[in-house]
CSV table of C-alpha atoms and ligand atoms in Angstrom, one decimal:
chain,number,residue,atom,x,y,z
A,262,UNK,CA,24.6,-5.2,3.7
A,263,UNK,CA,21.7,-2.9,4.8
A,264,UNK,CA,22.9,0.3,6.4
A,265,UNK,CA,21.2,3.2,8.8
A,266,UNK,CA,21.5,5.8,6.8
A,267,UNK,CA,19.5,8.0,9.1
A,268,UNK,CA,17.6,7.4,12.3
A,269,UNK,CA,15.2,10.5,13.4
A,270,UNK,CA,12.7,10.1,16.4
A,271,UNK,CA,10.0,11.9,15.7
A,272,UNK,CA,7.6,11.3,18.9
A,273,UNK,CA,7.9,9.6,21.7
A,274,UNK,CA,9.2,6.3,21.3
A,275,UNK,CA,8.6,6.2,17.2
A,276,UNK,CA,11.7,6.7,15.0
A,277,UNK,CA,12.0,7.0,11.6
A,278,UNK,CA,14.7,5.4,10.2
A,279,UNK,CA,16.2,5.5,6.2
A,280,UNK,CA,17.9,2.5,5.3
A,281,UNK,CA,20.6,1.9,3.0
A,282,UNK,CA,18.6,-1.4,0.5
A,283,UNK,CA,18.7,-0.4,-3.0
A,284,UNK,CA,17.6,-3.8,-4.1
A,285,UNK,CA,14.3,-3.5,-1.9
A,286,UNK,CA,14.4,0.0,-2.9
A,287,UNK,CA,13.8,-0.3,-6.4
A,288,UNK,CA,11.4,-2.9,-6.7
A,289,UNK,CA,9.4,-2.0,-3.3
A,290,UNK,CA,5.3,-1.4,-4.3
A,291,UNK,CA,2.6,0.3,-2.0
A,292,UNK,CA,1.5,-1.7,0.9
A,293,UNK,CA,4.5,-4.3,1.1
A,294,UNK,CA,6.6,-4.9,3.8
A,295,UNK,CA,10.3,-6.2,4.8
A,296,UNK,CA,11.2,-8.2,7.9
A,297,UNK,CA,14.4,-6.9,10.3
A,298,UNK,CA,16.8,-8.4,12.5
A,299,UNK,CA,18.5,-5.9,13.7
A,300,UNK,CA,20.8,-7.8,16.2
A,301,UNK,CA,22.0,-11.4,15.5
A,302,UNK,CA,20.3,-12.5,18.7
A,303,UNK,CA,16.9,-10.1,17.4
A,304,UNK,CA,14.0,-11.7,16.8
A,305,UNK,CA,12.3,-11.0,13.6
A,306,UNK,CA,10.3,-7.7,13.1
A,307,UNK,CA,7.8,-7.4,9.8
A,308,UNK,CA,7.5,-3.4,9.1
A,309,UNK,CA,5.3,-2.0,6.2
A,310,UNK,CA,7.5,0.3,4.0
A,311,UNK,CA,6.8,4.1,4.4
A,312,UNK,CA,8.5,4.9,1.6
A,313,UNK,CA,11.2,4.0,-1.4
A,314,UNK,CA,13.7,6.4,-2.7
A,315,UNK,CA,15.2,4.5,-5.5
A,316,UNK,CA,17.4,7.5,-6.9
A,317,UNK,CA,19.0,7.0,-3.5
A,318,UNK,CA,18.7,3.6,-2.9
A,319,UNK,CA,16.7,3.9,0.4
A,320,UNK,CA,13.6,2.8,2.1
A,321,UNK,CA,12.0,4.9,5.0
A,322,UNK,CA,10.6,2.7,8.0
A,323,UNK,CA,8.7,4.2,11.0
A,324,UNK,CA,9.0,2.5,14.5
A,325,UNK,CA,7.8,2.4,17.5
A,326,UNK,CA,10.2,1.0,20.3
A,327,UNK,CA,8.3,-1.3,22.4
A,328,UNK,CA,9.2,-4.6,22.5
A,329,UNK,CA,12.9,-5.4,22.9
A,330,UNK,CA,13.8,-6.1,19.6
A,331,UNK,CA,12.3,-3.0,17.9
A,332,UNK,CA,14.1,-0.6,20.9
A,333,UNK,CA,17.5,-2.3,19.7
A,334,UNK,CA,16.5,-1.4,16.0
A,335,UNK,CA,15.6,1.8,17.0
A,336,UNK,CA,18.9,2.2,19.0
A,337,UNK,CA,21.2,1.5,16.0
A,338,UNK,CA,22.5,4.7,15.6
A,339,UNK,CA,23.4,6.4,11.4
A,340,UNK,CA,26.1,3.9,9.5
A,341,UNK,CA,25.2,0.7,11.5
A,342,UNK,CA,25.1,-2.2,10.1
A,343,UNK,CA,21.9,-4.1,9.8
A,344,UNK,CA,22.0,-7.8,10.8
A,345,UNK,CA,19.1,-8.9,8.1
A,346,UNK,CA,16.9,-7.3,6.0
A,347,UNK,CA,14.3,-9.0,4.0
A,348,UNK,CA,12.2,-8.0,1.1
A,349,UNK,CA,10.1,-6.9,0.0
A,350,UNK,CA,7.1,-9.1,1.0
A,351,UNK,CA,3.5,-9.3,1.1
A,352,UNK,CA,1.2,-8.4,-1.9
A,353,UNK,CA,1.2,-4.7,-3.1
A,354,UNK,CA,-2.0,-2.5,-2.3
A,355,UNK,CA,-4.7,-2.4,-5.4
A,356,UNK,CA,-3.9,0.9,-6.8
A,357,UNK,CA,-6.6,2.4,-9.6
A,358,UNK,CA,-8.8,5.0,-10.1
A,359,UNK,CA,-11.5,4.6,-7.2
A,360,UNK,CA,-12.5,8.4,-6.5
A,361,UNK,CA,-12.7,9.6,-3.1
A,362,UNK,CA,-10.5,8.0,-0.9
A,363,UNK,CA,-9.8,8.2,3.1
A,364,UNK,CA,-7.0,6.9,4.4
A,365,UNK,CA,-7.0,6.2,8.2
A,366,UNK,CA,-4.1,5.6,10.2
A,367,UNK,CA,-4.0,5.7,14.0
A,368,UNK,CA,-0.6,6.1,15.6
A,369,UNK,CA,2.1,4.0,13.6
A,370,UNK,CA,-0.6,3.1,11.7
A,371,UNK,CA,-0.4,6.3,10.1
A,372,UNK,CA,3.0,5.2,8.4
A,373,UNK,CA,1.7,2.0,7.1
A,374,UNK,CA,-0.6,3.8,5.2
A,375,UNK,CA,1.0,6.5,3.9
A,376,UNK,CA,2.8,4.9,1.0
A,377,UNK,CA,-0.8,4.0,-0.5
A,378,UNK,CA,-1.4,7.1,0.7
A,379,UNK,CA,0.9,8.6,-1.9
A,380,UNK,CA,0.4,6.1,-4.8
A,381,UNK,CA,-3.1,6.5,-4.8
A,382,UNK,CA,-2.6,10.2,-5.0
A,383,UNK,CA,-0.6,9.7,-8.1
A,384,UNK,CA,-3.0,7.3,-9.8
A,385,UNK,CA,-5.4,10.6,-9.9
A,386,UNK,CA,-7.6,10.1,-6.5
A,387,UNK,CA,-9.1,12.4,-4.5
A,388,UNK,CA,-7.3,11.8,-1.2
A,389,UNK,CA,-8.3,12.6,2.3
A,390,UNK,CA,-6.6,11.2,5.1
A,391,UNK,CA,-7.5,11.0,9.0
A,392,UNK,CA,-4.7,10.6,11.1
A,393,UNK,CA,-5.0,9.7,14.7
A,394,UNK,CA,-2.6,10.6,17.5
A,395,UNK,CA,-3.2,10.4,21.5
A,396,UNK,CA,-2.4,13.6,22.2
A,397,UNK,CA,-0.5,16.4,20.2
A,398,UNK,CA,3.4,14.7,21.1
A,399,UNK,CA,2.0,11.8,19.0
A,400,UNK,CA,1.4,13.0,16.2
A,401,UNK,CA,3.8,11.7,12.9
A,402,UNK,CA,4.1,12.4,9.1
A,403,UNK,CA,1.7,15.7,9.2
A,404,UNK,CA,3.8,17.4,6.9
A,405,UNK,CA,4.5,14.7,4.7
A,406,UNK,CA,0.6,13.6,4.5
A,407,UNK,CA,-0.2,17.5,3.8
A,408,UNK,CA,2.1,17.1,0.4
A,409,UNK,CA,-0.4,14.0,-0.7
A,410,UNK,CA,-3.6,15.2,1.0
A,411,UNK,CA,-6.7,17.2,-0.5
A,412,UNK,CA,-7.5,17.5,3.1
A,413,UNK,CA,-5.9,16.0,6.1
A,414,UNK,CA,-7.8,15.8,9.3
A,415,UNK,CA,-5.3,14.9,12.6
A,416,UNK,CA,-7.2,13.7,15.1
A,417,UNK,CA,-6.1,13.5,19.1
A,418,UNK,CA,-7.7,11.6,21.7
A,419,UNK,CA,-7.6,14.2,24.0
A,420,UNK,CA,-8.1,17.6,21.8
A,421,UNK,CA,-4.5,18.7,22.3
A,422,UNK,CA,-4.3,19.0,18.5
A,423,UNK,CA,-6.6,18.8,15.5
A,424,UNK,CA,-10.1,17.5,15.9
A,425,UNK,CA,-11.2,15.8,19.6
A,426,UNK,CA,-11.5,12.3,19.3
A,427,UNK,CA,-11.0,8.9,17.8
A,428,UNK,CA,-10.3,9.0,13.7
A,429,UNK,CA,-13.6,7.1,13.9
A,430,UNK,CA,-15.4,10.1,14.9
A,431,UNK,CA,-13.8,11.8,12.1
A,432,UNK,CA,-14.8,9.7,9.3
A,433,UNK,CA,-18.4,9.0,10.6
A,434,UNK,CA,-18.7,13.0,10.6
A,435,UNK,CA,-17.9,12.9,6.8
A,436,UNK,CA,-20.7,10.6,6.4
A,437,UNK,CA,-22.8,12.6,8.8
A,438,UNK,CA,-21.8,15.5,6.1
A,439,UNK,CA,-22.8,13.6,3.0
A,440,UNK,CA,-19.0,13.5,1.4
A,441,UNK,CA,-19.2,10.7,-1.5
A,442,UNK,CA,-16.5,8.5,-0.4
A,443,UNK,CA,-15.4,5.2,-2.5
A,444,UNK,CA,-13.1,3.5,-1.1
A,445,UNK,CA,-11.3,3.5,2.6
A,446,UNK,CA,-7.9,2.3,3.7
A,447,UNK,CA,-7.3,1.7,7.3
A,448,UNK,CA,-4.2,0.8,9.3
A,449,UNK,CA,-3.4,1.2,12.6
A,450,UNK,CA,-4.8,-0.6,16.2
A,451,UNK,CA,-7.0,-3.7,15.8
A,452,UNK,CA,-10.2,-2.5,17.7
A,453,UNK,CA,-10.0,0.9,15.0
A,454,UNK,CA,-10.0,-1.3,12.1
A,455,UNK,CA,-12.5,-3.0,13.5
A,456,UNK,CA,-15.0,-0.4,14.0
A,457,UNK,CA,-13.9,1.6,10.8
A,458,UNK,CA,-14.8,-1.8,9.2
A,459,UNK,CA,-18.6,-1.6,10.9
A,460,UNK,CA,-19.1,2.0,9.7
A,461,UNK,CA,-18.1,1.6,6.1
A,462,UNK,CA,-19.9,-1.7,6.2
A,463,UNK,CA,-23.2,0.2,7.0
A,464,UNK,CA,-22.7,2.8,4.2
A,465,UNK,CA,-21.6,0.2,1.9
A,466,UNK,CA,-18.1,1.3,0.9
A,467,UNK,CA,-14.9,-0.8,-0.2
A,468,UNK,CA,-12.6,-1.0,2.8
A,469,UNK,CA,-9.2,-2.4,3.0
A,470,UNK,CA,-7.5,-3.3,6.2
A,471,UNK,CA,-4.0,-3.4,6.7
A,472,UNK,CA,-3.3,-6.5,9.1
A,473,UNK,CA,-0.7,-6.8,11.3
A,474,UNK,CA,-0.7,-10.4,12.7
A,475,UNK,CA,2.3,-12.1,14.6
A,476,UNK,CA,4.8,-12.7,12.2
A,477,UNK,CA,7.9,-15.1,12.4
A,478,UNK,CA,9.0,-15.9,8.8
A,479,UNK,CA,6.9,-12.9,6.9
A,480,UNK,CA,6.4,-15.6,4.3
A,481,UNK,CA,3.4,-17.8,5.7
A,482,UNK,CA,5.4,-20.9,6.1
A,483,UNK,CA,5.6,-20.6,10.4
A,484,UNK,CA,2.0,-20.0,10.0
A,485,UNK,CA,1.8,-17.2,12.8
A,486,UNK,CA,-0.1,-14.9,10.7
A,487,UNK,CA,-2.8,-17.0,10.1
A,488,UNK,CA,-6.2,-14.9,9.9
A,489,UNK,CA,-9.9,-15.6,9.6
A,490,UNK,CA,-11.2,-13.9,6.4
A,491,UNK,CA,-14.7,-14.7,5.1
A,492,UNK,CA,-14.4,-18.0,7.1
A,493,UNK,CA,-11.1,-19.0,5.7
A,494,UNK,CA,-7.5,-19.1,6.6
A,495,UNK,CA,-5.4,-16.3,5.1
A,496,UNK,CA,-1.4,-16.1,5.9
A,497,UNK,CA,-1.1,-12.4,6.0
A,498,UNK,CA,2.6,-12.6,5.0
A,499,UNK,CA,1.9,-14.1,1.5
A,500,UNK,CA,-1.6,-13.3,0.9
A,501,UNK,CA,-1.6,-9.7,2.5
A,502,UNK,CA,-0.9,-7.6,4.5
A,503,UNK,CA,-4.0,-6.1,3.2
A,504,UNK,CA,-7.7,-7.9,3.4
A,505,UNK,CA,-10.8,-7.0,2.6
A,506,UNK,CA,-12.0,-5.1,6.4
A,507,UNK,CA,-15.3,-6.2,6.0
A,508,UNK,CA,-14.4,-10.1,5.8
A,509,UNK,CA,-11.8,-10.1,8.5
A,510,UNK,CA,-11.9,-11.9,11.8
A,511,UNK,CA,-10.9,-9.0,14.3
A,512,UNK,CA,-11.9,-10.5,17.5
A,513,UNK,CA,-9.7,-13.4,16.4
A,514,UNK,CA,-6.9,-11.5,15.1
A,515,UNK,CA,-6.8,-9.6,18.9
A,516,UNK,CA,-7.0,-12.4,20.4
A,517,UNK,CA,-3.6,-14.1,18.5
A,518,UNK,CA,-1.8,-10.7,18.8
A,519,UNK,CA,-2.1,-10.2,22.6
A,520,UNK,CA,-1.2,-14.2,23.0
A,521,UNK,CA,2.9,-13.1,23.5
A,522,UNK,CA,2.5,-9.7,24.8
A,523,UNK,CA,3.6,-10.2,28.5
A,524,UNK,CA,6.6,-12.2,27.5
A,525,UNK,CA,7.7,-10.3,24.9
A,526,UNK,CA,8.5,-7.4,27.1
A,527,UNK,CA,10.9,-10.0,29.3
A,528,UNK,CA,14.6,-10.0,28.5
A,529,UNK,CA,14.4,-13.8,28.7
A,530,UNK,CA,12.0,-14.1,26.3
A,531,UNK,CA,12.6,-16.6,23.4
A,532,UNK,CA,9.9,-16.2,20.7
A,533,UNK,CA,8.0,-19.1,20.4
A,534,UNK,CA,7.5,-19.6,16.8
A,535,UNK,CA,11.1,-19.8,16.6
A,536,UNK,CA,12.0,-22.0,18.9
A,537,UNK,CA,9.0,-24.0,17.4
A,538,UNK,CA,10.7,-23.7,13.9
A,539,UNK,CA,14.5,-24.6,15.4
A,540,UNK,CA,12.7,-27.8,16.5
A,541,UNK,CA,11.4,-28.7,13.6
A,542,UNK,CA,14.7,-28.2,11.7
A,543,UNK,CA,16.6,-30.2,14.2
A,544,UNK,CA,13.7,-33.1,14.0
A,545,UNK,CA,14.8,-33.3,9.7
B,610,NAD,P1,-2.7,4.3,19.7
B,610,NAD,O1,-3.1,3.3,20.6
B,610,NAD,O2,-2.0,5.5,20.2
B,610,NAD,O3,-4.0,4.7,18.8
B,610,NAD,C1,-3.8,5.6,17.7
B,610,NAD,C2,-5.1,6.1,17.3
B,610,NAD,O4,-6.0,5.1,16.8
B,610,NAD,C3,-5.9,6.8,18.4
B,610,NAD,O5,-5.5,8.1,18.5
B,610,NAD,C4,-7.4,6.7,17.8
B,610,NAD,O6,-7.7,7.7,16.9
B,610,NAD,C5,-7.3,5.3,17.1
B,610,NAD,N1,-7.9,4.3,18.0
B,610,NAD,C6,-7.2,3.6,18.9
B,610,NAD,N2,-8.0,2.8,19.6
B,610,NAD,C7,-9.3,3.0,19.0
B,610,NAD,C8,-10.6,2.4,19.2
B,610,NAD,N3,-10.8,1.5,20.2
B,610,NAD,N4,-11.6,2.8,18.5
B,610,NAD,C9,-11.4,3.8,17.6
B,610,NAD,N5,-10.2,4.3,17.3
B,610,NAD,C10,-9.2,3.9,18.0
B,610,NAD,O7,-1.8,3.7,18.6
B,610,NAD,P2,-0.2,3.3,18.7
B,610,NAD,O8,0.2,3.1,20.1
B,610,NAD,O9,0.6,4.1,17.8
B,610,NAD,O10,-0.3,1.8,18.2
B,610,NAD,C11,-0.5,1.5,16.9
B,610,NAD,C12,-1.2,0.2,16.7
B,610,NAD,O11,-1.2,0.0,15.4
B,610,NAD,C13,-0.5,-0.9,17.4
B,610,NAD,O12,-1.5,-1.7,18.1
B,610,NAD,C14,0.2,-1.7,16.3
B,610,NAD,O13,0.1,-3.1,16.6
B,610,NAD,C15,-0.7,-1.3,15.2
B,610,NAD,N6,0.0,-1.4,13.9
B,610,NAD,C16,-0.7,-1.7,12.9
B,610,NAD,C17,-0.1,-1.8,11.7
B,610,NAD,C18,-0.9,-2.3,10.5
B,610,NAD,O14,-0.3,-2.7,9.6
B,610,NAD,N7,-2.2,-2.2,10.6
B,610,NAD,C19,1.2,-1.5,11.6
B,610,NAD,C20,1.9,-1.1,12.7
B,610,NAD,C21,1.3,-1.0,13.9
């Protein structure tokens, strides 16, 4: 049984939470993810791994409350019990010796990230990473990014801390500067993927985009986390979470995500996809 072994908020909202799951622990790679019930009567929530301690036996997650299922995670307090805990899913990131690489994150995003962060590190890269907040409250995981950074930029929407603007701005300022830069990793909102995916696009460099579609199952069999890449349909449980930024759909991929978003906030809410799947198994 998976355990809180710690539960720290460290902005508004965003907690980061250690979890007793030694199996997940040890065999957890970069860019995978587990899905959580916290409650019996949760719905499912897929969160990207921040980090494994396998000595321990822990995995770090970072969440942000917003929905009711992720505020009742967030809630559990230190020694709770965990309804389910599954994992770890999704492919891991492509880890090898690329050079120069910037790691974006915006908000939460930042978390995703930072375990690729920190293996690409490791594999000998050169790593800079922009991190986005809204304003300086916002900001996560400075200290922790400065330990795997050869230079961390923080950037806040309103100038309250680090460099003013989008991490956008940041990263087209390092072209601007002429910085060699071979690969990019970006996680975070939809419309920053998006565009970070139009500026590397232009300058011709490797981007990966960590997805974050609706998710029921986190293995691809509900079909929620379909996605449009080159054309095709990807299940970003199975076949992700990470894509290639410059093939991916965005417009569609907003589109699904806001689909739910009004009803998800209501206590009444049932998900659909599940009540979609309980039909199904009731119909066999
Ligand atoms: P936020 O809305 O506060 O944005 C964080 C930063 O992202 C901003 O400071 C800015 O630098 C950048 N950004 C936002 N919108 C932008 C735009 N239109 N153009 C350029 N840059 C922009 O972030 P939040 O409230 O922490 O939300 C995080 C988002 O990340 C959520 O939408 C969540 O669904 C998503 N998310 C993604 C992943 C993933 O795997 N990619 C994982 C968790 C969460």
């Amino acid at each position: 049984m998976a355990t809180i072994r710690s539960n720290k908020k460290i902005a508004p909202d965003i907690f980061q939470l250690e979890i007793s799951a030694p199996l997940i622990a040890d065999k957890f790679k970069a860019g995978q993810f587990v899905v959580v019930r916290p409650l019996s009567e949760s719905e499912r929530i897929p969160l990207t791994i921040m980090r494994g301690d396998q000595e321990k036996g822990t995995i770090f997650l970072v969440v942000k409350a917003v929905g009711l299922s992720t505020k009742e995670l967030c809630g559990l307090p230190e020694g709770a019990e965990i309804c389910d805990l599954l994992g770890p899913l999704g492919q891991p990131s492509e880890i090898d010796q690329f050079g120069t690489v910037v790691i974006v994150g915006g908000g939460v995003g930042s978390a995703v990230a930072f375990a690729v962060a920190e293996a690409l590190k490791d594999a000998g890269n050169k790593i800079i990473t922009i991190s986005g907040a809204r304003n300086k409250e916002f900001v996560i995981l400075e200290k922790e990014f400065s330990e795997i950074s050869d230079e961390l930029i923080i950037t806040t929407d309103d100038g309250s801390y680090g460099k003013n603007g989008f991490v956008t701005d940041a990263l087209r300022s390092l072209y601007e500067e002429g910085r060699k830069i071979n690969r990019v990793i970006a996680a975070g909102p939809v419309p920053m993927m998006k565009l970070i995916a139009e500026i590397t696009k232009l300058h011709q460099t490797p981007t990966v985009a960590s997805l974050n579609p609706v998710m029921v199952d986190g293995i691809g069999m509900c079909g929620g986390c379909r996605v449009l890449v080159g054309g095709e349909i990807r299940f970003a449980g199975v076949d992700g979470p990470e894509s290639n930024a410059h093939l991916v759909n965005f417009d569609s991929l907003m589109r699904r995500n806001t689909a739910y978003r009004e009803i998800e906030q209501r206590k009444e809410h049932e998900c659909k996809l599940d009540a979609a799947i309980r039909e199904e198994e009731t119909d066999e």
